[in-house]
mmCIF file of C-alpha atoms in Angstrom:
data_model
loop_
_atom_site.group_PDB
_atom_site.id
_atom_site.type_symbol
_atom_site.label_atom_id
_atom_site.label_comp_id
_atom_site.label_asym_id
_atom_site.label_seq_id
_atom_site.Cartn_x
_atom_site.Cartn_y
_atom_site.Cartn_z
ATOM 1 C CA GLN A 1 -0.252 -0.022 0.013
ATOM 2 C CA VAL A 2 1.473 3.419 -1.213
ATOM 3 C CA GLN A 3 -0.405 6.438 0.196
ATOM 4 C CA LEU A 4 0.495 9.921 -1.517
ATOM 5 C CA VAL A 5 0.241 13.592 -0.350
ATOM 6 C CA GLU A 6 0.944 16.576 -2.556
ATOM 7 C CA SER A 7 1.835 20.179 -1.895
ATOM 8 C CA GLY A 8 3.409 23.306 -2.883
ATOM 9 C CA GLY A 9 0.346 24.335 -5.256
ATOM 10 C CA GLY A 10 -0.551 28.003 -4.743
ATOM 11 C CA LEU A 11 -1.318 31.140 -7.023
ATOM 12 C CA VAL A 12 1.031 32.480 -9.190
ATOM 13 C CA GLN A 13 1.408 34.897 -11.815
ATOM 14 C CA ALA A 14 2.086 34.144 -15.418
ATOM 15 C CA GLY A 15 5.966 33.316 -15.915
ATOM 16 C CA GLY A 16 6.438 32.184 -12.486
ATOM 17 C CA SER A 17 7.427 29.090 -10.789
ATOM 18 C CA LEU A 18 6.070 26.651 -8.322
ATOM 19 C CA ARG A 19 7.779 23.287 -7.240
ATOM 20 C CA LEU A 20 5.160 20.298 -6.362
ATOM 21 C CA SER A 21 5.845 17.793 -3.823
ATOM 22 C CA CYS A 22 4.499 14.442 -3.712
ATOM 23 C CA ALA A 23 5.222 12.638 -0.818
ATOM 24 C CA ALA A 24 4.488 9.080 -0.048
ATOM 25 C CA SER A 25 4.527 6.357 2.662
ATOM 26 C CA GLY A 26 5.195 2.968 2.094
ATOM 27 C CA ARG A 27 8.457 0.982 2.066
ATOM 28 C CA THR A 28 8.515 -0.035 -1.278
ATOM 29 C CA PHE A 29 7.797 3.391 -2.699
ATOM 30 C CA SER A 30 11.278 3.466 -4.515
ATOM 31 C CA SER A 31 10.410 0.718 -6.784
ATOM 32 C CA TYR A 32 7.211 2.720 -8.304
ATOM 33 C CA THR A 33 7.074 4.646 -11.081
ATOM 34 C CA VAL A 34 5.371 8.150 -10.036
ATOM 35 C CA GLY A 35 3.424 9.947 -12.625
ATOM 36 C CA TRP A 36 1.799 13.774 -12.429
ATOM 37 C CA PHE A 37 -1.389 14.286 -14.207
ATOM 38 C CA ARG A 38 -3.561 17.468 -13.937
ATOM 39 C CA GLN A 39 -7.299 18.201 -14.650
ATOM 40 C CA ALA A 40 -8.556 21.597 -15.324
ATOM 41 C CA PRO A 41 -12.349 22.694 -14.827
ATOM 42 C CA GLY A 42 -14.686 20.761 -17.422
ATOM 43 C CA LYS A 43 -11.942 18.772 -18.980
ATOM 44 C CA GLU A 44 -10.301 15.342 -18.822
ATOM 45 C CA ARG A 45 -7.364 14.524 -16.035
ATOM 46 C CA GLU A 46 -4.084 14.688 -18.739
ATOM 47 C CA PHE A 47 -0.352 13.425 -17.933
ATOM 48 C CA VAL A 48 1.959 15.608 -17.254
ATOM 49 C CA ALA A 49 5.196 13.724 -16.737
ATOM 50 C CA ALA A 50 6.330 10.567 -14.928
ATOM 51 C CA ILE A 51 9.721 9.273 -13.414
ATOM 52 C CA THR A 52 11.012 5.780 -13.162
ATOM 53 C CA TRP A 53 12.072 4.301 -9.868
ATOM 54 C CA SER A 54 15.859 4.399 -11.319
ATOM 55 C CA GLY A 55 15.286 8.201 -12.684
ATOM 56 C CA GLY A 56 13.972 7.694 -16.324
ATOM 57 C CA THR A 57 11.447 10.310 -17.495
ATOM 58 C CA LEU A 58 8.613 10.940 -19.662
ATOM 59 C CA TYR A 59 6.739 14.332 -20.336
ATOM 60 C CA ARG A 60 3.996 15.368 -22.024
ATOM 61 C CA ALA A 61 5.452 16.717 -25.297
ATOM 62 C CA ASP A 62 3.525 19.265 -26.473
ATOM 63 C CA SER A 63 2.845 21.916 -23.377
ATOM 64 C CA VAL A 64 5.300 21.277 -20.699
ATOM 65 C CA LYS A 65 8.529 19.619 -21.970
ATOM 66 C CA GLY A 66 11.236 22.393 -21.592
ATOM 67 C CA ARG A 67 9.069 24.205 -18.835
ATOM 68 C CA PHE A 68 8.426 21.028 -16.361
ATOM 69 C CA THR A 69 10.877 18.904 -14.671
ATOM 70 C CA ILE A 70 10.197 15.893 -12.713
ATOM 71 C CA SER A 71 12.875 14.484 -10.335
ATOM 72 C CA ARG A 72 12.640 12.335 -7.119
ATOM 73 C CA ASP A 73 14.695 11.540 -3.910
ATOM 74 C CA ASN A 74 13.915 8.058 -2.962
ATOM 75 C CA ALA A 75 15.713 8.712 0.452
ATOM 76 C CA LYS A 76 13.000 11.088 0.997
ATOM 77 C CA ASN A 77 10.349 9.026 -0.387
ATOM 78 C CA THR A 78 9.342 12.139 -2.075
ATOM 79 C CA VAL A 79 8.738 13.061 -6.171
ATOM 80 C CA TYR A 80 9.087 16.598 -7.171
ATOM 81 C CA LEU A 81 7.375 18.364 -9.820
ATOM 82 C CA GLN A 82 9.511 21.845 -11.055
ATOM 83 C CA MET A 83 7.098 23.812 -13.150
ATOM 84 C CA ASN A 84 8.971 27.155 -14.467
ATOM 85 C CA GLY A 85 7.435 29.913 -16.906
ATOM 86 C CA LEU A 86 3.796 28.858 -15.795
ATOM 87 C CA LYS A 87 0.920 29.988 -18.114
ATOM 88 C CA PRO A 88 -2.642 30.370 -17.606
ATOM 89 C CA GLU A 89 -3.575 27.079 -19.383
ATOM 90 C CA ASP A 90 -1.300 25.264 -16.802
ATOM 91 C CA THR A 91 -4.285 25.989 -14.116
ATOM 92 C CA ALA A 92 -5.456 23.126 -12.706
ATOM 93 C CA VAL A 93 -5.518 20.435 -9.997
ATOM 94 C CA TYR A 94 -2.298 18.418 -9.942
ATOM 95 C CA SER A 95 -2.373 14.988 -8.773
ATOM 96 C CA CYS A 96 0.413 12.238 -8.642
ATOM 97 C CA ALA A 97 0.178 8.652 -8.621
ATOM 98 C CA ALA A 98 1.931 5.499 -8.324
ATOM 99 C CA GLY A 99 2.513 2.499 -10.508
ATOM 100 C CA ARG A 100 4.281 -0.310 -11.602
ATOM 101 C CA LEU A 101 4.932 0.908 -15.749
ATOM 102 C CA LYS A 102 6.151 4.247 -17.198
ATOM 103 C CA ALA A 103 3.064 5.051 -19.065
ATOM 104 C CA VAL A 104 0.638 8.020 -19.657
ATOM 105 C CA VAL A 105 -2.650 6.719 -19.191
ATOM 106 C CA THR A 106 -4.583 6.660 -15.620
ATOM 107 C CA THR A 107 -5.600 3.298 -15.459
ATOM 108 C CA ALA A 108 -1.655 2.213 -15.430
ATOM 109 C CA TYR A 109 -1.249 3.665 -11.847
ATOM 110 C CA ASP A 110 -2.483 1.946 -8.754
ATOM 111 C CA TYR A 111 -2.372 4.708 -6.181
ATOM 112 C CA TRP A 112 -3.394 8.713 -6.190
ATOM 113 C CA GLY A 113 -3.176 11.377 -4.244
ATOM 114 C CA GLN A 114 -5.702 14.140 -3.356
ATOM 115 C CA GLY A 115 -4.333 16.579 -5.235
ATOM 116 C CA THR A 116 -2.882 20.067 -5.054
ATOM 117 C CA GLN A 117 -4.491 23.083 -7.093
ATOM 118 C CA VAL A 118 -2.353 25.664 -8.966
ATOM 119 C CA THR A 119 -3.547 28.848 -10.477
ATOM 120 C CA VAL A 120 -1.609 30.782 -12.937
ATOM 121 C CA SER A 121 -2.970 34.424 -13.119
ATOM 122 C CA SER A 122 -2.669 36.442 -16.456
#
């Protein structure tokens, strides 16, 4: 069993930065792939980025690659999402999830956090 808690969301102006954290409990967390997803009002949840237990990464190519960076510290059971150059269209609830595969689909992830709100003002 893995429990995930996100933090670090908030209100920021366009062009600003935020760092989201996903803190996990569970002794086997370091063996999981962790993904970040986001859901804007009225839209479906979409993949943002993922990182494997060994540090391999995968990003949503069209809108976040080059601006967002995912990283993990297995000693602290924490995964981070550094978001730079934020845009109003990045406004969403951001959730982290843990699973066994490096994948972009929500069904590949077994455990989910409750989410943290990111709001980017223009």
